Each structure stands twice: as C-alpha cells, then as structure tokens.
PDB file of C-alpha atoms in Angstrom:
ATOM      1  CA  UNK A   9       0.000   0.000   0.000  1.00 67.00           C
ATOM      2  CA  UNK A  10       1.898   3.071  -1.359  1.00 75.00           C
ATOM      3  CA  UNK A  11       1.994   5.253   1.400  1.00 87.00           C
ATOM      4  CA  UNK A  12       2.341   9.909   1.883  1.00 92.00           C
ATOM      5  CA  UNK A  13       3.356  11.053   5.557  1.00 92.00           C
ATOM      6  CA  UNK A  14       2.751  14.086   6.668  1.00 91.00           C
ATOM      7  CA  UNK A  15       3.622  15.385  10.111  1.00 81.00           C
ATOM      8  CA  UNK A  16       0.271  15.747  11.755  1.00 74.00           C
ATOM      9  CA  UNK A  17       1.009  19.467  13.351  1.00 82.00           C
ATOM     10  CA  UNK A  18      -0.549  21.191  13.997  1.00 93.00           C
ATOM     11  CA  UNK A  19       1.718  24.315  13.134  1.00 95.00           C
ATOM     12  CA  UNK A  20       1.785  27.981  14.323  1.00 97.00           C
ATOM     13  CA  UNK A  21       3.299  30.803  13.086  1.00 97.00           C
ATOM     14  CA  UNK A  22       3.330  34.387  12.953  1.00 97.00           C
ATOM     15  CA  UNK A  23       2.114  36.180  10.436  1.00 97.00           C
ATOM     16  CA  UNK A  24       4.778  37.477   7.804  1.00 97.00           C
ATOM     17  CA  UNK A  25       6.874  34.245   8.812  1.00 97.00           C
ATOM     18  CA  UNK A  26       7.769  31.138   6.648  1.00 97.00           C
ATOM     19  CA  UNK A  27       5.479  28.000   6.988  1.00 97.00           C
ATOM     20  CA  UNK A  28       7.271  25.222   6.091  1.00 96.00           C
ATOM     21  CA  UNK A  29       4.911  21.944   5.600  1.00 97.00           C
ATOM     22  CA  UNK A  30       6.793  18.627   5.054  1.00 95.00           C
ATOM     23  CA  UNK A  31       5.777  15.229   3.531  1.00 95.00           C
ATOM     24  CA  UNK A  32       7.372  11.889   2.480  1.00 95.00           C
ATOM     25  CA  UNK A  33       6.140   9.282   0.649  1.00 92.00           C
ATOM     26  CA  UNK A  34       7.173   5.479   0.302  1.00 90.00           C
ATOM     27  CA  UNK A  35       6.831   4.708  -3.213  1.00 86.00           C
ATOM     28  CA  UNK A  36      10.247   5.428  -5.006  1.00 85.00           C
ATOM     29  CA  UNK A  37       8.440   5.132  -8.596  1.00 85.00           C
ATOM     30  CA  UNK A  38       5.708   8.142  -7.862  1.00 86.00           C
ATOM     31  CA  UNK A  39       6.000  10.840 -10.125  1.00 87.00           C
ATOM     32  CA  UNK A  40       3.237  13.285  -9.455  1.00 91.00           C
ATOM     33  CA  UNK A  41       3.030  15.594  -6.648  1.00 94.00           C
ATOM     34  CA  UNK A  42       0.284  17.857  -5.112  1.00 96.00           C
ATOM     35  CA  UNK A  43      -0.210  20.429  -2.368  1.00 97.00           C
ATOM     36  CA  UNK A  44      -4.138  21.094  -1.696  1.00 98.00           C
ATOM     37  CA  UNK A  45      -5.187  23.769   0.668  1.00 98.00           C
ATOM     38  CA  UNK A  46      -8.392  23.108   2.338  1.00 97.00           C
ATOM     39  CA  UNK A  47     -10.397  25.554   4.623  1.00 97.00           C
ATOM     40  CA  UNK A  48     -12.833  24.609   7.507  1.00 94.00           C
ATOM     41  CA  UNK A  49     -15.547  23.190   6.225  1.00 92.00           C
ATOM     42  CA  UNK A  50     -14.901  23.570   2.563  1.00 94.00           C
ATOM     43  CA  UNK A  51     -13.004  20.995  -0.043  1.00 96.00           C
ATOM     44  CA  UNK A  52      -9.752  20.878  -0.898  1.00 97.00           C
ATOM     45  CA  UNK A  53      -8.414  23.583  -3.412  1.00 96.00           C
ATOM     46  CA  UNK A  54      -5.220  23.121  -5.816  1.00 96.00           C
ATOM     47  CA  UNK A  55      -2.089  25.340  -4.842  1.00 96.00           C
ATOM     48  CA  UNK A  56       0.764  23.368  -6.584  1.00 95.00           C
ATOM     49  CA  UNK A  57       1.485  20.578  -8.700  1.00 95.00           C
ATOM     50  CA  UNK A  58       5.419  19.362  -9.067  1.00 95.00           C
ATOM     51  CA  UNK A  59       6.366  16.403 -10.943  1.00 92.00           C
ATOM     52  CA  UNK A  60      10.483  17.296 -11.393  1.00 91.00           C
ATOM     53  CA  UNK A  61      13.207  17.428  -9.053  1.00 93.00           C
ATOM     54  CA  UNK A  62      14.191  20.965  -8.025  1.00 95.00           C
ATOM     55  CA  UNK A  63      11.696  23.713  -6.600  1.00 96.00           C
ATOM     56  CA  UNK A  64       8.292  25.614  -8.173  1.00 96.00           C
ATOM     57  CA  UNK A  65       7.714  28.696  -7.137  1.00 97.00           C
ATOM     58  CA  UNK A  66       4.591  30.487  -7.488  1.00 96.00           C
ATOM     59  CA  UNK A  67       3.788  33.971  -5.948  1.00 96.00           C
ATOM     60  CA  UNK A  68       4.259  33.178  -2.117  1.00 97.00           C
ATOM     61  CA  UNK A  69       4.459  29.216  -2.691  1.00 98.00           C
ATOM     62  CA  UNK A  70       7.531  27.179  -3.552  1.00 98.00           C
ATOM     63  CA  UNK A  71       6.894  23.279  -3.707  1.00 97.00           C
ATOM     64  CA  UNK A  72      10.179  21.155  -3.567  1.00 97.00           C
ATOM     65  CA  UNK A  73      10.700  18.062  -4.825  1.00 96.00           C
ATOM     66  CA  UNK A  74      13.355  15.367  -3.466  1.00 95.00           C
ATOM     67  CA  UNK A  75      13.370  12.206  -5.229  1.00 92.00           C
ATOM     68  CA  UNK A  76      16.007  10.610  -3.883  1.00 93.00           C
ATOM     69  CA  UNK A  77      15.267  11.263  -0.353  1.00 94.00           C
ATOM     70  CA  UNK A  78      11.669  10.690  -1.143  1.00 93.00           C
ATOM     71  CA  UNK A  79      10.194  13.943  -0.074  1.00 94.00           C
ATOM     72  CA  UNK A  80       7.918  17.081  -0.918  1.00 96.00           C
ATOM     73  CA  UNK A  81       7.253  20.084   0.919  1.00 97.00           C
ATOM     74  CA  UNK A  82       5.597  23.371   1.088  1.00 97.00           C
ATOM     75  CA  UNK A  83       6.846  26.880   1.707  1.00 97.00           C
ATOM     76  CA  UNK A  84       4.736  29.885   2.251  1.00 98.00           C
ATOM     77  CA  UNK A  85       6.603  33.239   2.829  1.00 98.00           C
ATOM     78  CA  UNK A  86       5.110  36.260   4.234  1.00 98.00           C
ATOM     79  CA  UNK A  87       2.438  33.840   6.027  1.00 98.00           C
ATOM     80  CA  UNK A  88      -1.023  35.817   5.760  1.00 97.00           C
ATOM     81  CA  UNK A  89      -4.036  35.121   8.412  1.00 97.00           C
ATOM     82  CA  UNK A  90      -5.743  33.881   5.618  1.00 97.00           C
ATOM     83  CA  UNK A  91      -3.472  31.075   5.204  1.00 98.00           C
ATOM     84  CA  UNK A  92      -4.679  29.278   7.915  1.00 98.00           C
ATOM     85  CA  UNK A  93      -6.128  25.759   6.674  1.00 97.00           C
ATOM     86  CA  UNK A  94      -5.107  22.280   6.773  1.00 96.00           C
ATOM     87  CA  UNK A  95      -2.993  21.313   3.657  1.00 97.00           C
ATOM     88  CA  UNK A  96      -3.062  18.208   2.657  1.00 97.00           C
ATOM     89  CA  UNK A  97      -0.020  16.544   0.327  1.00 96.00           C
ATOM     90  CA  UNK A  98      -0.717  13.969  -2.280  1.00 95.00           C
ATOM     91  CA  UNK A  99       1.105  11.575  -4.602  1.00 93.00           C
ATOM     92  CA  UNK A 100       0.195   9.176  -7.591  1.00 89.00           C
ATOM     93  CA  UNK A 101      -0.661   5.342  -6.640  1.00 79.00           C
ATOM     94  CA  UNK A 102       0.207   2.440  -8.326  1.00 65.00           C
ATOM     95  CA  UNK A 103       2.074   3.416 -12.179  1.00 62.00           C
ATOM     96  CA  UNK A 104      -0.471   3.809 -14.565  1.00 65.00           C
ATOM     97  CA  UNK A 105      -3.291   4.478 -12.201  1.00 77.00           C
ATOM     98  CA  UNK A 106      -5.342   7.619 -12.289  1.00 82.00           C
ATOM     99  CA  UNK A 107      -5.640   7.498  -8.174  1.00 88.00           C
ATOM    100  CA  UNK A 108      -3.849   9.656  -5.534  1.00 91.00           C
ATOM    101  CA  UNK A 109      -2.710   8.975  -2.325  1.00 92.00           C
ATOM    102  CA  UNK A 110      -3.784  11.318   0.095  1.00 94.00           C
ATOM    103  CA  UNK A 111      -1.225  12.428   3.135  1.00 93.00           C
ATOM    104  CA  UNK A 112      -3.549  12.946   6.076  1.00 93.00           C
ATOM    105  CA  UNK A 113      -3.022  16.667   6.571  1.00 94.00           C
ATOM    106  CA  UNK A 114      -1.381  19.401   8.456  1.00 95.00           C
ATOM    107  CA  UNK A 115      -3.528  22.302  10.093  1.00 95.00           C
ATOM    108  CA  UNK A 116      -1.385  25.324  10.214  1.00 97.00           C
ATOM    109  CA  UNK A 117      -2.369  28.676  12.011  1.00 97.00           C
ATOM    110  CA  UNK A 118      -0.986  32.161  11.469  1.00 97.00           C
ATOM    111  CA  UNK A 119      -1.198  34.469  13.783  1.00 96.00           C
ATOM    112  CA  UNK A 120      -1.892  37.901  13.455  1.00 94.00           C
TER     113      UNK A 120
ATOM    114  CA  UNK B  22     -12.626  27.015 -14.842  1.00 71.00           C
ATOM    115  CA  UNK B  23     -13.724  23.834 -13.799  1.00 69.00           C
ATOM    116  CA  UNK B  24     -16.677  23.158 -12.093  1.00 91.00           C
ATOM    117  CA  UNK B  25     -17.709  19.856  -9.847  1.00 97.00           C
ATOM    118  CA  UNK B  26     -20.759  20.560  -8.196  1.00 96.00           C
ATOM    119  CA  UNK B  27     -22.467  17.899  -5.842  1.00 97.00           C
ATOM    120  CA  UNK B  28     -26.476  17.488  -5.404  1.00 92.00           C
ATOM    121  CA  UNK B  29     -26.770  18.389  -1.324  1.00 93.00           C
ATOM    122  CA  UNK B  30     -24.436  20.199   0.726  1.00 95.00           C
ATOM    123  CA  UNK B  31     -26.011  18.340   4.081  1.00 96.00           C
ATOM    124  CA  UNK B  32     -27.945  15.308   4.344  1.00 97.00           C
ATOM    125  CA  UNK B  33     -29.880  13.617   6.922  1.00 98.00           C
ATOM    126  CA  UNK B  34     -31.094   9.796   6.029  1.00 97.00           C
ATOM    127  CA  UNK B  35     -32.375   7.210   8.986  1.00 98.00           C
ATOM    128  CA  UNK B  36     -30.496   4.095   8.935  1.00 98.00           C
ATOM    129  CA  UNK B  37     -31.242   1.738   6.798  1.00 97.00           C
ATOM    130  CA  UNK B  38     -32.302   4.272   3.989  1.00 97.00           C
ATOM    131  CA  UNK B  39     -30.921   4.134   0.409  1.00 97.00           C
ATOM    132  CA  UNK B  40     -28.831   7.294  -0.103  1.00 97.00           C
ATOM    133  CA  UNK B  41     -27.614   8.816  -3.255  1.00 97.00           C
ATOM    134  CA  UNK B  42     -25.329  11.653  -3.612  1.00 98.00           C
ATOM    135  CA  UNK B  43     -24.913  12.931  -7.050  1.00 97.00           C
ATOM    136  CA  UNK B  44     -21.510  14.831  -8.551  1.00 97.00           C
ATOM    137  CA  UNK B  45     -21.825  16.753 -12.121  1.00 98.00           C
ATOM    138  CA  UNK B  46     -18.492  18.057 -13.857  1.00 97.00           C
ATOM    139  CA  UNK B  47     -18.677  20.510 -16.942  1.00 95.00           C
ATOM    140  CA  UNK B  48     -14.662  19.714 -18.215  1.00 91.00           C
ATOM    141  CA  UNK B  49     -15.370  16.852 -20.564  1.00 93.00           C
ATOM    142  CA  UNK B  50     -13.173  14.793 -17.454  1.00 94.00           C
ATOM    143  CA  UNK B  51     -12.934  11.358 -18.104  1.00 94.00           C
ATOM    144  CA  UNK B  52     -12.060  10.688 -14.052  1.00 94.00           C
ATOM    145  CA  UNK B  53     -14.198  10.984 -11.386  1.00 97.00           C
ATOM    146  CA  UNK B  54     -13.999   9.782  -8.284  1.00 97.00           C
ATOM    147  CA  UNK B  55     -15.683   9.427  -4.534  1.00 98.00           C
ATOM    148  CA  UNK B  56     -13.556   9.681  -1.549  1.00 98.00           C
ATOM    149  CA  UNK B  57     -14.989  10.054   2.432  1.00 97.00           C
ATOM    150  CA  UNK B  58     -13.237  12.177   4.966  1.00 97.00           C
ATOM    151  CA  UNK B  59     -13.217  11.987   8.351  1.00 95.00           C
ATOM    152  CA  UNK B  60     -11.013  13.583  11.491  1.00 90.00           C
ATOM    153  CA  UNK B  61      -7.653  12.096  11.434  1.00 87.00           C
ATOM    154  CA  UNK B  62      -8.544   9.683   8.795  1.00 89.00           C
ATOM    155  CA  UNK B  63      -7.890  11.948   5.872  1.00 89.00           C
ATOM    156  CA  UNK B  64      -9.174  11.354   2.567  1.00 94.00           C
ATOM    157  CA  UNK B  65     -10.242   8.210   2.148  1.00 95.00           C
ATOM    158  CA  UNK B  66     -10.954   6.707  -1.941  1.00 95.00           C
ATOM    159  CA  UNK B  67     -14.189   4.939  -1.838  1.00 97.00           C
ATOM    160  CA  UNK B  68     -14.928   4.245  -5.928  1.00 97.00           C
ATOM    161  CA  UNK B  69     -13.216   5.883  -9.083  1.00 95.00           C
ATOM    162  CA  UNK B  70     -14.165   5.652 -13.028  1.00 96.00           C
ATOM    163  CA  UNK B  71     -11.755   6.399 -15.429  1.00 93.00           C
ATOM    164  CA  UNK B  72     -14.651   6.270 -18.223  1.00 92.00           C
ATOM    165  CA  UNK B  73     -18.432   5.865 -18.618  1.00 93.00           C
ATOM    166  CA  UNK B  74     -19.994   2.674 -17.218  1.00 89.00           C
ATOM    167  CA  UNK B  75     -16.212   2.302 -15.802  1.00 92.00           C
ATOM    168  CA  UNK B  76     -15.722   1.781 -11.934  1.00 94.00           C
ATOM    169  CA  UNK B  77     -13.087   0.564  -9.799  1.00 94.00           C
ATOM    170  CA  UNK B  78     -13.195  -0.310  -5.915  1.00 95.00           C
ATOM    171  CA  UNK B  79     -10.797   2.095  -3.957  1.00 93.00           C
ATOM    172  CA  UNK B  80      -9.947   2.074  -0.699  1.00 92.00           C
ATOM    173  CA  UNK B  81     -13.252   1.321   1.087  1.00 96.00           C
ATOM    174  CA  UNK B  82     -16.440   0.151  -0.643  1.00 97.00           C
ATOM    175  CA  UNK B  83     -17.499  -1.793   1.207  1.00 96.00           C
ATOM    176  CA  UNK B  84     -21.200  -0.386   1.793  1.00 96.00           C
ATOM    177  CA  UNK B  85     -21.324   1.598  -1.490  1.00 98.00           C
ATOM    178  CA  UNK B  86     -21.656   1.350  -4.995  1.00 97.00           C
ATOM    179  CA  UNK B  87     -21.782   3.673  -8.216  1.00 97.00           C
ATOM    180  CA  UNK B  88     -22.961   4.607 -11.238  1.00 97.00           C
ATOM    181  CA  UNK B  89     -21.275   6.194 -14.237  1.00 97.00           C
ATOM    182  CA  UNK B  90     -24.078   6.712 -17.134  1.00 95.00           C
ATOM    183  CA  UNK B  91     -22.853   9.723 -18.932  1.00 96.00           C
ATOM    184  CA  UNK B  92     -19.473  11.365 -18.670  1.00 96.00           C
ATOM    185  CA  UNK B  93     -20.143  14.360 -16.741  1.00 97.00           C
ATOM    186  CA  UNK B  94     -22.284  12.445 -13.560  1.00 97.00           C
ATOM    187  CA  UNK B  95     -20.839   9.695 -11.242  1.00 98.00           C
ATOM    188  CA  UNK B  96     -23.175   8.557  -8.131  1.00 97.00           C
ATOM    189  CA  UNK B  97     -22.443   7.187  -5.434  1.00 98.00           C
ATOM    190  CA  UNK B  98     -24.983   5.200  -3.743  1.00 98.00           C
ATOM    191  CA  UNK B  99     -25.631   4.164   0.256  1.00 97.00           C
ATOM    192  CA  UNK B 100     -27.210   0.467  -0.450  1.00 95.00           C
ATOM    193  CA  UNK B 101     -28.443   0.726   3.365  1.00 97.00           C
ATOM    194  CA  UNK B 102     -27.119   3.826   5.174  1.00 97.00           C
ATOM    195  CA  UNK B 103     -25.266   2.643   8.520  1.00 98.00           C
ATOM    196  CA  UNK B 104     -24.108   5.096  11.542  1.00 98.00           C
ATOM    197  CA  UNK B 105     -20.550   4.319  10.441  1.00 97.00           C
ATOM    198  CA  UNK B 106     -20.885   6.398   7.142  1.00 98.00           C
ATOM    199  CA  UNK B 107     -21.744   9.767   9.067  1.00 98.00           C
ATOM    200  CA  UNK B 108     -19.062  11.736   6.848  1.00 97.00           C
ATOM    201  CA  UNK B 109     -17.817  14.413   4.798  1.00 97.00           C
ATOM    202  CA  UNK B 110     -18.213  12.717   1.117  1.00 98.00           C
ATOM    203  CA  UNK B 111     -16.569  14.899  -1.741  1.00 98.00           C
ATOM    204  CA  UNK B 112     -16.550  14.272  -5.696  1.00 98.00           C
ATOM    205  CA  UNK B 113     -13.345  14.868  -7.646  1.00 97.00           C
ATOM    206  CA  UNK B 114     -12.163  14.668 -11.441  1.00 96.00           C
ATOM    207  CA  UNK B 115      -9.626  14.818 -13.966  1.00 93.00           C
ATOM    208  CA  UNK B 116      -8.615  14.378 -17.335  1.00 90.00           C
ATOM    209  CA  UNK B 117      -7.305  11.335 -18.489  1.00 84.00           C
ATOM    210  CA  UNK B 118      -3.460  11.358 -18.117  1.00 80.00           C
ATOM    211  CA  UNK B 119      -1.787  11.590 -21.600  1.00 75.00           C
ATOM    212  CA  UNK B 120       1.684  13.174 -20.247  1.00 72.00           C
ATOM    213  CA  UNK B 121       4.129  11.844 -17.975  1.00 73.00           C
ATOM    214  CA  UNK B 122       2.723  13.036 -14.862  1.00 78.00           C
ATOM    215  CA  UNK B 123      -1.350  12.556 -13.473  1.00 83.00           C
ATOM    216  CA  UNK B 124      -3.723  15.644 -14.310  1.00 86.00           C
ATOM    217  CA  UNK B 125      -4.939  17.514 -11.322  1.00 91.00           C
ATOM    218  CA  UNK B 126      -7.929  16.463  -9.447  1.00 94.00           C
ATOM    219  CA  UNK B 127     -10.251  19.344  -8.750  1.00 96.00           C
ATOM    220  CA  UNK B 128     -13.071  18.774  -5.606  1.00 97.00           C
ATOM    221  CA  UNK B 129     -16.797  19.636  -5.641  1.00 97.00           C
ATOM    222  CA  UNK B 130     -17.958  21.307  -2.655  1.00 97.00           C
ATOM    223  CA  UNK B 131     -18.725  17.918  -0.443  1.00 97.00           C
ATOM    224  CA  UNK B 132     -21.695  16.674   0.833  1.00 97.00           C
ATOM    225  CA  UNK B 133     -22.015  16.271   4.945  1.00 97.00           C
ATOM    226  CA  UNK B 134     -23.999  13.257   5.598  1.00 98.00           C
ATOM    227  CA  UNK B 135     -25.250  12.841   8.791  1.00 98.00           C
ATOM    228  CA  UNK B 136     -27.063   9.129   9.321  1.00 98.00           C
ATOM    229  CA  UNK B 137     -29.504   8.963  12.255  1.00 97.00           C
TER     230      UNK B 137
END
C-alpha cells in the first residue's frame, strides 16, 4: 500500500513568517506531486502541482521536490491570516493508475 | 474554470435508507472519483471511473456502490445507510493522463452526511 506522511502538526506561526509543511512518501516510482489547501468546512483547493526534481515557485508558494530522499514540501513566505487551513499533500498510486494517495493533513495557524 | 458541483451540501437519512449523492463536472473529465473524509482519517478513496460505465473499488467500498451513465455524472450510492458512514463525502475529477505526470484532481464542494 503506497503510502504519503505528513507530520500531523498542527503548526503555528506568525504572520509574515515562513510555513514550512513537510511530507514523504514510500513509493520510489511516484512521479506526481500535489499540495491542496483546504479551509474549515470547505473541499480541498489546488495550490501546486510538481512532478520534477528541483523547486516551483509560485507567488508566495515554492513546492520542492526530493526524489532521492523521497520527499515534498511546502513553503509559504510572508504567512497571511488567511493562510490558515489544513494542507493536505498527495502523490500518484500504483504506475499507470489515475488514483492519488492522500497524506492525512497538516492544520497550520498564522497568527496575526 | 472547472466546475464539480455535488447534489446536497447536508444530508440527513435514517439508517437503513438508500442514499444517493450525485456529482456533475462541466470539463469533458474522463475521471471521477468518490472519496470520504473523516477527522484524522484523511481522505479516504471509496470508488473511481476512469470512463463511462467504468468503476473501480478504492480504498473502502465496502457499503457503497456507483454509477457512471454519462461522462459528466458519477453517483455514489448508500445500499443501506449505517451510523458508520456519518461523513464528509466529496466528488473529484480529472482528465485522463496523456503526459508523464497525473492531471490535477479538482473537488466539488462535499456533501455532509449525517445518518440517524
């Protein structure tokens, strides 16, 4: 069973800080790589996609990509108030399946 | 933009009841799928179908079925709604993948079932 970790949190941090969200995954052949941002109450919404090795930066995001060491994570700079959601980290299944692999999420808070 | 959009945004069924929660997608996506989440579960994959009249089991479906008739509308169906599936249920879909890395999934707005 292909596996995504995330550390469970949650995190605080003050507002204008870096959030740093981590996740690993188990399956050495996954290719595909997403960060989801998901309010209270509402469904999960698409920040970042990453697929190579290296970083992706977009406006306040940067997703990295590890391969080797089998990890992903998420950096927000100049945190904002709004945020503050659980982010959830996902990864492709088995090759040639459509499915992802959810990471179970990581609730982060910044304060104003 | 893309747009998933789900039949109820709550529910309340009695045990035993047959439930079905409907998800509509306007993108021409040939995936859809059905997941369930619940506190520190996460987001659990109950069916997917990569194509009409196409399903496969995912994670947990045991208690469920559903039902791909046209492209844009995949149901999932409660054969006999149990306590146990009080939950967050949320529709998702994609294209089909045709590069080298899967095709985002994009989320209706859930459905919060609550099963007396």
């Amino acid at each position: 069973q292909k596996e995504v970790e995330q550390n469970s949190g949650p995190l605080s941090v003050p507002e204008g800080a870096i959030a740093s969200l981590n996740c690993t995954y188990s399956d050495r052949g996954s290719q595909s790589f997403f960060w989801y941002r998901q309010y209270s109450g509402k469904s999960p919404e698409l920040i970042m996609s990453i697929y190579s090795n290296g970083d992706k930066e977009d406006g306040r995001f940067t997703a990295q990509l590890n391969k080797a060491s089998q990890y992903v994570s998420l950096l927000i700079r100049d945190s904002q108030p709004s945020d503050s959601a659980t982010y959830l980290c996902a990864g492709d299944s088995q090759g040639g399946s459509e499915k992802l692999v959810f990471g179970k999420g990581m609730k982060l808070t910044v304060n104003p | 933009d893309v747009k998933v959009t789900q039949s109820s945004r709550y529910l309340v069924k009695r045990t035993g009841e047959k439930v079905f929660l409907e998800c509509v997608q306007d993108m021409d996506h040939e995936n859809m799928f059905w997941y369930r989440q619940d506190p520190g579960l996460g987001l659990r994959l109950i069916y997917f179908s990569y194509d009409v009249k196409m399903k496969e089991k995912g994670d947990i479906p045991e208690g469920y079925s559903v039902s791909r008739e046209k492209k844009e509308r995949f149901s999932l169906i409660l054969e006999s709604a149990s306590t146990n599936q009080t939950s967050m249920y949320l529709c998702a879909s994609s294209l089909w993948t045709s590069g080298i890395g899967l095709e985002t999934q994009y989320f209706g707005p859930g459905t919060r079932l609550l099963v007396l």
